[in-house]
Amino acid sequence: MRTVGTAAVLLGYGVFAADDWVKGKDEQGRAVQKMEIKAPAMTEEDQYGYQMPERYRCNSCKAVIFHLNEALQKRQPKSRRLQSWEYTEIFDETCSSGFKGYGVSWVNEENTLSGPGLRMESTDMAPGMGAIQMGGDSWDKRLSEFCRKLVYDKVGEEEVYEHFRASGNQLTHELCFEESRDCQTGPQALPKPEAARKTKKEKKEKKEKKENKEKKEKKAKVVWGGATTATVDSKGDVAAVDVDTFLAGLAKEHGKAPEEYTRKRSQKDWEQLFVAAAGRIFSAEAGKDVLTV
């Protein structure tokens, strides 16, 4: 059996003034004060949907920014910036388990996402509005998914942290208006095109792929010995050459013309060359030069 939501009376969301109450009489004729408190009318999407409904996107973004900001401020050192793995870990933790206590309330004749990071001022509310919230685990899961998409797809984890630092170690709702476009700045404002939202992420991924490729294997044209193209690994060492290239390079290192090591010779002469060359290599390693050809 699936739980679709629970109701809670949110006494902390508003303070009702004396003139908010309506005077009347009960069935026994006794004087009483009444206030109409409405519960939100839950739609099928509100109750059973897995994604955050479109009409709650702006408040969802504001809630996510509130909790990300809170988490970053708690763990931001005074003396240095956070490393990328550090703030990514904070984002992961917050998006996974940081959205308890959210649900839908009835505010000014419409359903509104409400919760700890969405404090509503009493001046913005009609009497009795927002006092009942319909919540449940589904809202926690929707906000978690919304958080991940905001950080990693729409804005980018590096960009979120840079905004935090540039704003004096504080995340602001500007991200919801200017970056993710979950909140509109006016009636004509349109959501940021999907292609534009992905631009930063695609650039970052492209850069990372390029860097990883260069780290694994760096190919370059090098002149070694007889002006032959060789493959160089990530450390700058020659990775693979043929025997002619090796001998030409070795001759150059020993102060000889390449032909002296690469010309044709008898098997015995080759053996003598290799013994002499090996002696030079050994002497060079030992810091000596005692052999001659």
Coordinates of C-alpha atoms in Angstrom, one line a residue:
M1 CA 0.0 0.0 0.0
R2 CA 1.4 3.4 -1.0
T3 CA 1.3 6.4 1.3
V4 CA 0.4 9.5 -0.7
G5 CA 0.8 12.1 1.9
T6 CA 0.3 13.3 5.4
A7 CA -1.2 16.5 6.7
A8 CA 0.3 18.8 9.3
V9 CA -0.9 22.0 10.9
L10 CA 1.9 24.5 10.4
L11 CA 1.5 26.8 13.4
G12 CA 4.9 28.3 12.8
Y13 CA 4.3 29.6 9.3
G14 CA 2.0 32.5 10.3
V15 CA 0.9 34.5 13.3
F16 CA -2.8 35.3 13.1
A17 CA -3.9 38.7 14.3
A18 CA -7.0 39.3 16.3
D19 CA -8.9 40.8 13.3
D20 CA -8.1 37.7 11.3
W21 CA -10.7 35.8 13.4
V22 CA -14.5 36.1 12.7
K23 CA -16.8 36.4 15.6
G24 CA -19.9 34.2 15.6
K25 CA -22.0 31.7 17.7
D26 CA -21.9 28.0 17.9
E27 CA -24.9 25.7 17.9
Q28 CA -25.6 26.3 21.6
G29 CA -25.6 30.1 21.0
R30 CA -22.3 30.7 22.7
A31 CA -20.0 33.5 21.3
V32 CA -17.0 32.0 19.5
Q33 CA -14.3 33.1 17.2
K34 CA -13.8 31.3 13.9
M35 CA -11.1 31.2 11.2
E36 CA -11.4 29.3 8.0
I37 CA -8.4 27.1 7.3
K38 CA -8.2 25.3 4.0
A39 CA -6.2 22.2 3.1
P40 CA -4.6 22.0 -0.4
A41 CA -6.5 20.3 -3.1
M42 CA -4.1 17.6 -4.1
T43 CA -4.0 16.7 -7.8
E44 CA -3.2 13.3 -9.2
E45 CA 0.3 14.6 -10.2
D46 CA 0.8 15.9 -6.7
Q47 CA -0.1 12.5 -5.2
Y48 CA 1.4 10.0 -7.6
G49 CA 4.0 11.8 -9.8
Y50 CA 7.7 11.0 -9.5
Q51 CA 9.0 14.3 -10.9
M52 CA 8.5 17.7 -9.3
P53 CA 5.4 19.3 -10.9
E54 CA 6.2 22.2 -13.1
R55 CA 4.3 24.7 -11.0
Y56 CA 6.6 24.1 -8.0
R57 CA 9.9 24.5 -9.8
C58 CA 10.7 28.0 -8.5
N59 CA 10.0 27.1 -4.9
S60 CA 11.9 23.9 -5.4
C61 CA 15.0 25.7 -6.6
K62 CA 14.8 28.2 -3.7
A63 CA 14.5 25.3 -1.2
V64 CA 17.5 23.5 -2.8
I65 CA 19.6 26.7 -2.7
F66 CA 18.7 27.2 1.0
H67 CA 19.9 23.8 2.0
L68 CA 23.0 23.8 -0.2
N69 CA 24.0 27.2 1.2
E70 CA 23.5 26.0 4.8
A71 CA 25.6 22.9 4.1
L72 CA 28.4 24.9 2.4
Q73 CA 28.6 27.5 5.1
K74 CA 28.9 24.8 7.8
R75 CA 31.9 23.2 6.1
Q76 CA 33.6 26.2 4.4
P77 CA 37.1 26.8 6.0
K78 CA 38.0 30.4 6.7
S79 CA 41.5 30.1 5.4
R80 CA 41.1 28.4 2.0
R81 CA 38.8 27.3 -0.8
L82 CA 37.2 23.9 -0.8
Q83 CA 38.7 21.3 -3.1
S84 CA 36.4 20.1 -5.9
W85 CA 36.0 16.7 -4.3
E86 CA 35.0 18.4 -1.0
Y87 CA 32.2 20.6 -2.4
T88 CA 31.0 17.7 -4.7
E89 CA 30.7 15.5 -1.6
I90 CA 28.7 18.3 0.1
F91 CA 26.4 18.5 -2.9
D92 CA 26.0 14.7 -3.0
E93 CA 25.1 14.5 0.7
T94 CA 22.7 17.4 0.6
C95 CA 20.8 16.2 -2.4
S96 CA 20.6 12.7 -1.0
S97 CA 19.1 13.4 2.4
G98 CA 18.5 17.1 3.0
F99 CA 14.8 17.7 2.3
K100 CA 12.7 16.5 5.2
G101 CA 9.5 18.4 6.1
Y102 CA 8.3 19.5 2.7
G103 CA 4.9 19.4 1.2
V104 CA 2.1 21.4 -0.4
S105 CA 0.1 24.1 1.4
W106 CA -2.9 26.2 0.2
V107 CA -1.7 29.8 0.0
N108 CA -3.7 32.6 -1.6
E109 CA -6.0 30.3 -3.6
E110 CA -3.4 28.0 -5.0
N111 CA -1.2 25.1 -4.0
T112 CA 2.3 26.1 -3.0
L113 CA 5.3 24.1 -2.1
S114 CA 6.3 24.8 1.5
G115 CA 8.8 23.6 4.1
P116 CA 11.8 24.6 6.2
G117 CA 13.6 26.5 3.4
L118 CA 10.5 28.3 2.2
R119 CA 9.4 30.5 5.1
M120 CA 6.3 32.5 4.2
E121 CA 5.7 35.9 5.6
S122 CA 2.3 36.5 7.2
T123 CA 1.9 39.7 5.2
D124 CA 1.9 37.7 2.0
M125 CA -0.9 35.3 3.2
A126 CA -4.6 35.6 3.6
P127 CA -5.9 34.7 7.1
G128 CA -5.6 30.9 7.7
M129 CA -3.7 30.2 4.5
G130 CA -0.7 27.9 4.7
A131 CA -1.7 26.4 8.0
I132 CA -2.1 22.9 6.7
Q133 CA 0.6 21.1 4.7
M134 CA 0.2 17.9 2.8
G135 CA 3.5 16.2 2.8
G136 CA 5.2 12.8 2.7
D137 CA 8.3 11.0 1.5
S138 CA 7.5 11.6 -2.1
W139 CA 8.3 15.3 -1.7
D140 CA 11.6 14.5 -0.2
K141 CA 12.5 12.2 -3.2
R142 CA 11.3 14.8 -5.7
L143 CA 13.4 17.5 -4.2
S144 CA 16.4 15.2 -4.0
E145 CA 16.1 14.5 -7.7
F146 CA 15.5 18.2 -8.4
C147 CA 18.7 19.1 -6.5
R148 CA 20.9 16.7 -8.5
K149 CA 19.6 18.0 -11.8
L150 CA 20.1 21.6 -10.6
V151 CA 23.7 21.1 -9.5
Y152 CA 25.0 18.7 -12.1
D153 CA 22.9 19.3 -15.2
K154 CA 21.6 22.9 -15.2
V155 CA 24.3 24.9 -13.4
G156 CA 27.3 22.7 -12.7
E157 CA 29.0 21.9 -9.4
E158 CA 32.0 24.1 -10.1
E159 CA 29.7 27.0 -11.1
V160 CA 27.5 26.6 -7.9
Y161 CA 30.6 26.8 -5.7
E162 CA 32.0 29.8 -7.6
H163 CA 28.7 31.6 -7.1
F164 CA 28.9 30.8 -3.4
R165 CA 32.4 32.2 -3.2
A166 CA 31.8 35.3 -5.4
S167 CA 28.7 36.2 -3.3
G168 CA 30.7 36.3 0.0
N169 CA 30.3 32.6 0.9
Q170 CA 26.6 32.6 0.3
L171 CA 24.3 31.1 -2.3
T172 CA 21.5 33.4 -3.5
H173 CA 18.3 32.9 -5.4
E174 CA 20.0 34.6 -8.4
L175 CA 20.9 31.1 -9.5
C176 CA 17.2 30.2 -9.8
F177 CA 16.6 33.2 -12.0
E178 CA 19.7 33.7 -14.0
E179 CA 21.3 30.2 -14.3
S180 CA 18.7 27.5 -14.0
R181 CA 15.8 29.7 -15.0
D182 CA 13.4 27.8 -12.7
C183 CA 12.1 31.2 -11.5
Q184 CA 11.0 33.7 -14.1
T185 CA 11.8 37.4 -13.8
G186 CA 8.6 38.5 -15.5
P187 CA 5.5 37.3 -17.4
Q188 CA 7.4 37.1 -20.7
A189 CA 10.5 35.3 -19.3
L190 CA 11.1 31.9 -20.8
P191 CA 13.0 28.9 -19.5
K192 CA 16.6 28.7 -20.5
P193 CA 16.9 26.5 -23.7
E194 CA 18.0 23.0 -22.9
A195 CA 20.9 23.3 -25.3
A196 CA 22.1 26.5 -23.5
R197 CA 21.7 24.8 -20.1
K198 CA 23.9 21.9 -21.2
T199 CA 26.7 24.2 -22.6
K200 CA 28.7 24.5 -19.4
K201 CA 28.4 20.8 -18.6
E202 CA 29.4 19.7 -22.1
K203 CA 32.4 22.1 -22.1
K204 CA 33.6 20.7 -18.8
E205 CA 33.1 17.1 -20.0
K206 CA 35.0 17.8 -23.2
K207 CA 37.9 19.4 -21.3
E208 CA 38.1 16.4 -18.9
K209 CA 38.1 13.9 -21.7
K210 CA 40.9 15.8 -23.5
E211 CA 42.9 16.0 -20.3
N212 CA 42.4 12.3 -19.6
K213 CA 43.4 11.4 -23.1
E214 CA 46.6 13.4 -22.9
K215 CA 47.5 11.8 -19.6
K216 CA 47.1 8.2 -20.9
E217 CA 49.2 8.7 -24.0
K218 CA 50.8 11.8 -25.6
K219 CA 51.8 11.4 -29.2
A220 CA 54.2 13.8 -30.7
K221 CA 56.7 14.0 -33.5
V222 CA 60.2 14.0 -32.2
V223 CA 63.6 14.0 -33.9
W224 CA 65.7 11.2 -32.4
G225 CA 68.8 10.0 -34.2
G226 CA 67.9 9.8 -37.9
A227 CA 65.0 12.3 -37.9
T228 CA 62.5 9.6 -37.3
T229 CA 59.0 10.1 -35.9
A230 CA 58.6 8.3 -32.6
T231 CA 55.8 7.9 -30.0
V232 CA 56.2 9.7 -26.7
D233 CA 54.3 8.7 -23.6
S234 CA 52.8 11.0 -20.9
K235 CA 56.1 11.3 -19.1
G236 CA 57.9 12.4 -22.2
D237 CA 59.8 9.2 -22.7
V238 CA 60.1 7.5 -26.1
A239 CA 57.7 4.6 -25.9
A240 CA 58.5 2.6 -29.1
V241 CA 61.0 2.8 -31.9
D242 CA 62.5 0.4 -34.5
V243 CA 66.1 -0.8 -34.3
D244 CA 67.4 1.6 -36.9
T245 CA 66.0 4.6 -35.0
F246 CA 67.4 3.2 -31.8
L247 CA 70.9 2.7 -33.3
A248 CA 70.9 6.2 -34.9
G249 CA 69.9 7.8 -31.6
L250 CA 72.5 5.8 -29.7
A251 CA 75.2 6.9 -32.2
K252 CA 74.2 10.5 -31.7
E253 CA 74.4 10.1 -27.9
H254 CA 77.9 8.7 -28.3
G255 CA 79.0 11.5 -30.6
K256 CA 79.1 9.3 -33.7
A257 CA 77.5 9.7 -37.1
P258 CA 74.3 7.6 -37.4
E259 CA 75.9 5.6 -40.3
E260 CA 78.6 4.3 -38.0
Y261 CA 76.0 2.3 -36.0
T262 CA 73.5 1.6 -38.7
R263 CA 75.6 0.5 -41.7
K264 CA 75.7 -3.1 -42.7
R265 CA 78.4 -5.3 -41.1
S266 CA 79.3 -8.9 -40.4
Q267 CA 77.8 -10.8 -37.5
K268 CA 81.1 -10.6 -35.7
D269 CA 81.4 -6.9 -36.3
W270 CA 77.8 -6.4 -35.0
E271 CA 78.7 -8.3 -31.8
Q272 CA 81.8 -6.1 -31.3
L273 CA 79.7 -3.0 -31.9
F274 CA 77.1 -4.1 -29.3
V275 CA 79.7 -4.9 -26.7
A276 CA 81.4 -1.5 -27.2
A277 CA 78.0 0.3 -27.2
A278 CA 77.0 -1.5 -24.1
G279 CA 80.2 -0.5 -22.4
R280 CA 79.5 3.1 -23.3
I281 CA 76.0 2.9 -21.9
F282 CA 77.3 1.3 -18.7
S283 CA 80.0 4.0 -18.4
A284 CA 77.5 6.8 -19.0
E285 CA 75.3 5.4 -16.3
A286 CA 78.3 5.3 -13.9
G287 CA 79.4 8.8 -14.9
K288 CA 82.5 7.5 -16.8
D289 CA 83.6 7.3 -20.4
V290 CA 86.3 4.7 -20.6
L291 CA 85.5 2.9 -23.8
T292 CA 86.1 3.9 -27.4
V293 CA 85.2 2.2 -30.7

